[in-house]
C-alpha positions as a LaTeX table, in Angstrom:
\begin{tabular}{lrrr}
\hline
Residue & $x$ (\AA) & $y$ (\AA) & $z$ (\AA) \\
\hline
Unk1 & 0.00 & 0.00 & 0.00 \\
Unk2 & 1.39 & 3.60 & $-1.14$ \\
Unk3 & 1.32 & 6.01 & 1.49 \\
Unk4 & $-1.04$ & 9.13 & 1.43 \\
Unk5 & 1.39 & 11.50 & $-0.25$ \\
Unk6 & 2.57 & 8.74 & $-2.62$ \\
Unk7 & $-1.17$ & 7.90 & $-3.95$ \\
Unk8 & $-2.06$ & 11.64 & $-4.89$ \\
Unk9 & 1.42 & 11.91 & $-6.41$ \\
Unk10 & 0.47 & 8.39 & $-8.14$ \\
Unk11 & $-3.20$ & 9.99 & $-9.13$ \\
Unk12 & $-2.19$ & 13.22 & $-10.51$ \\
Unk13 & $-1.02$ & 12.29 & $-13.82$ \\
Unk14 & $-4.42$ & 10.64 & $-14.37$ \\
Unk15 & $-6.32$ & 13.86 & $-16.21$ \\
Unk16 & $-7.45$ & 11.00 & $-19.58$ \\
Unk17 & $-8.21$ & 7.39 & $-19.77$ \\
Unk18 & $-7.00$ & 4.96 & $-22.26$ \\
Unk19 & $-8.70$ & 1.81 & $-21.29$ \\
Unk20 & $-11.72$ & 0.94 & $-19.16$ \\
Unk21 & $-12.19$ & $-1.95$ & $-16.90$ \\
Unk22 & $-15.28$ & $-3.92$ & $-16.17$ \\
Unk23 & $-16.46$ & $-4.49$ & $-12.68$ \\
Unk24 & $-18.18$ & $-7.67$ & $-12.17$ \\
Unk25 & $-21.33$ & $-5.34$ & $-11.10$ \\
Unk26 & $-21.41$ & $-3.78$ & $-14.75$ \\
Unk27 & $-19.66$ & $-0.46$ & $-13.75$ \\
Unk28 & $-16.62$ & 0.61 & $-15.62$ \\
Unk29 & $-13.84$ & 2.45 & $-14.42$ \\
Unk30 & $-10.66$ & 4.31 & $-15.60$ \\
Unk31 & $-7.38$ & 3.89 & $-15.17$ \\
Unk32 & $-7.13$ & 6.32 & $-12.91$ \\
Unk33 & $-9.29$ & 4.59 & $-10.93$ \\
Unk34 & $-8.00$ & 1.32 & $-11.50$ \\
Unk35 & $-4.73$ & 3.38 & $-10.12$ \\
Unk36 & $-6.46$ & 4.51 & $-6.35$ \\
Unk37 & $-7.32$ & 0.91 & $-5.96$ \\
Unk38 & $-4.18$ & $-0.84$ & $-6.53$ \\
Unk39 & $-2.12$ & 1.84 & $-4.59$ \\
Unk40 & $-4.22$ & 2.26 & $-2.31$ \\
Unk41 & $-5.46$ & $-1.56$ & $-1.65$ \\
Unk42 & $-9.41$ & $-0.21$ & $-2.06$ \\
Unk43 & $-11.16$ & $-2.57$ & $-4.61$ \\
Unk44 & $-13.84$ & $-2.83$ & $-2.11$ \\
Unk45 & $-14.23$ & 0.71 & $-2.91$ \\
Unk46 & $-15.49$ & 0.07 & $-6.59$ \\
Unk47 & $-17.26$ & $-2.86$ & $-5.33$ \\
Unk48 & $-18.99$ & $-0.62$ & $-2.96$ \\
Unk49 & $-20.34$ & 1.77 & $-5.21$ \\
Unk50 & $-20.57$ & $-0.63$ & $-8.17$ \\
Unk51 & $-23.15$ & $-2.57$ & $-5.27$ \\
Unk52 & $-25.70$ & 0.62 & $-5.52$ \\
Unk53 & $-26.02$ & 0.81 & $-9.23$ \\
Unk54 & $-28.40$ & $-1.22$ & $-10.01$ \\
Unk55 & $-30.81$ & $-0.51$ & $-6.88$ \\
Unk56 & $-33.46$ & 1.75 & $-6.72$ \\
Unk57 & $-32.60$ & 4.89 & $-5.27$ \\
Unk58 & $-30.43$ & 5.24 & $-8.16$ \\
Unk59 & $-33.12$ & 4.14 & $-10.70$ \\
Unk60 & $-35.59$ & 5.95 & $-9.40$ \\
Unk61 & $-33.69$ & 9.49 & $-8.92$ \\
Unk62 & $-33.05$ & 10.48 & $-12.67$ \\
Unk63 & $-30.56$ & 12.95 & $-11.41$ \\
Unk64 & $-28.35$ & 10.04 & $-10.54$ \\
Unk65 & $-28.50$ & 8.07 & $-13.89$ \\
Unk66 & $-26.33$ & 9.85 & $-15.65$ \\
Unk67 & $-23.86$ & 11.67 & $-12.87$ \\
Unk68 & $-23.22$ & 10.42 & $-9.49$ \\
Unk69 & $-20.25$ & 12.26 & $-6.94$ \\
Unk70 & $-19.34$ & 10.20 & $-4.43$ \\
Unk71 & $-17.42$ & 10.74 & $-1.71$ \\
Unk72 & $-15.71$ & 8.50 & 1.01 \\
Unk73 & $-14.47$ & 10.65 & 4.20 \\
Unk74 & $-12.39$ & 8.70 & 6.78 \\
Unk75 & $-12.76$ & 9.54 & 10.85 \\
Unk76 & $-9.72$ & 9.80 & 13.23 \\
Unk77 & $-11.17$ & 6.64 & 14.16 \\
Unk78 & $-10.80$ & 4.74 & 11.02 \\
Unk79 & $-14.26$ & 4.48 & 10.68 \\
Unk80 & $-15.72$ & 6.12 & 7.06 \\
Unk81 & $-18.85$ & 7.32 & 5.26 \\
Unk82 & $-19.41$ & 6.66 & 2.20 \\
Unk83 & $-21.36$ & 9.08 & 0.27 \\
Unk84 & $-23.66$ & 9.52 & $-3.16$ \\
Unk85 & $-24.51$ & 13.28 & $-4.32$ \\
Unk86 & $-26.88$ & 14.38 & $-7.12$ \\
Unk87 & $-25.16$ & 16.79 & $-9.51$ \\
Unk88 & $-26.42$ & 19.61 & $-8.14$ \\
Unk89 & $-24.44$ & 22.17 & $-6.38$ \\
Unk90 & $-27.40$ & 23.45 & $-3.94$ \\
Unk91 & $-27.88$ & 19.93 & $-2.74$ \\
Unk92 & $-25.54$ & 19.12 & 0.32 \\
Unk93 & $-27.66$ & 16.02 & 1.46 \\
Unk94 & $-26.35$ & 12.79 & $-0.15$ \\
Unk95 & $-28.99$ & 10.60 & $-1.58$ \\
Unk96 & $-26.87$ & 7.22 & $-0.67$ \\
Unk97 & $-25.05$ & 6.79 & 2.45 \\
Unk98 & $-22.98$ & 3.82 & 3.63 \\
Unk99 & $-21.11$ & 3.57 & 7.47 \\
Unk100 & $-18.18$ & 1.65 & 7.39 \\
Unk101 & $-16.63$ & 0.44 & 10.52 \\
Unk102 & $-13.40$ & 0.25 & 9.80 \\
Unk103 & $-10.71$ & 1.14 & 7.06 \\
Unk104 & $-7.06$ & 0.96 & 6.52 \\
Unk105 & $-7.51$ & 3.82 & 3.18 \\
Unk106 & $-4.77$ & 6.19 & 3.58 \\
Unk107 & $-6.39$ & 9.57 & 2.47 \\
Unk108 & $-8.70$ & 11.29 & 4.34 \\
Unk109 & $-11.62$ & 11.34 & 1.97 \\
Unk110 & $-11.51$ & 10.62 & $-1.86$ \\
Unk111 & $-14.03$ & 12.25 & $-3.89$ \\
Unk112 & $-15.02$ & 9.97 & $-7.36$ \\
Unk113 & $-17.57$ & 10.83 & $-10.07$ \\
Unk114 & $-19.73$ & 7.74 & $-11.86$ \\
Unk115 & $-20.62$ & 9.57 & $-15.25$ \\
Unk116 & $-23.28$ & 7.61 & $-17.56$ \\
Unk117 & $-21.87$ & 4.03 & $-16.07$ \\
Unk118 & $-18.20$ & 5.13 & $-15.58$ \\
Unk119 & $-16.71$ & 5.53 & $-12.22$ \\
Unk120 & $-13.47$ & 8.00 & $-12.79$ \\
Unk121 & $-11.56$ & 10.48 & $-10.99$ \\
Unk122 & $-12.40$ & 14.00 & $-11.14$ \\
Unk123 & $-9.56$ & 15.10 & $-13.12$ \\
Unk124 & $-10.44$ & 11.97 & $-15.83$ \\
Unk125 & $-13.87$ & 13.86 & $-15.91$ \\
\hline
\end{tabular}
C-alpha cells in the first residue's frame, strides 16, 4: 500500500483514460481509478459503489443516472462514510449513504464521479 502522499502523487497524472475496466457489477472504471485501488489496496471501494447501481434509489432518482459524486471521508477513528450526491451544487444532502466500521484507506476522503456508467476520478472527468 502507497502512502497518502505517494497515492495523490500516483493519481495526478491521471487527467485522460486509455482503457476501461469492467467491474463484475457492470460499472466501468478508468485507469485512474483502476490506479487509487491498486495503490491504495481499495477494490472494495469500486465494489462498494458498483453494489448501488443497479438498486433503486439510483433508478428511481433520474438525477443520478447519468452523474453520481461520491465521496468516502475517513474519521480519526478509522471508521468512514461513504457518500452519493446528485449533480447539483445546492444539494448538500447525499442521496446514498454507507457507514463503514473500519478502514485501513490512507487519504482522508476521496471524492469519485460515476458519469453515464463510468466511475473516474475528477480530473479523468
Amino acid at each position: 500500500m502507497l502512502t497518502a502522499s505517494e497515492l495523490l502523487a500516483d493519481l495526478d497524472h491521471y487527467y485522460c483514460t486509455t482503457q476501461h475496466y469492467k467491474h463484475p457489477f457492470g460499472l466501468l472504471y478508468t485507469d485512474g481509478v483502476k490506479a487509487l485501488a491498486m495503490g491504495g489496496e481499495c477494490y472494495w471501494l469500486i465494489d462498494a459503489i458498483a453494489s448501488y447501481q443497479p438498486g433503486k434509489v439510483i433508478r428511481a432518482n433520474s438525477r443520478l443516472l447519468e452523474f453520481q459524486r461520491w465521496m468516502l471521508t475517513v474519521n480519526p477513528d478509522k471508521s468512514a462514510l461513504l457518500a452519493c450526491y446528485e449533480n447539483n451544487a445546492n444539494t448538500c444532502i447525499p442521496a446514498i449513504t454507507q457507514k463503514i466500521d473500519w478502514t485501513n484507506f490512507v487519504l482522508p476522503e476521496i471524492e469519485l464521479y460515476v458519469e453515464n456508467g463510468v466511475l473516474l476520478l475528477p480530473s479523468e472527468h
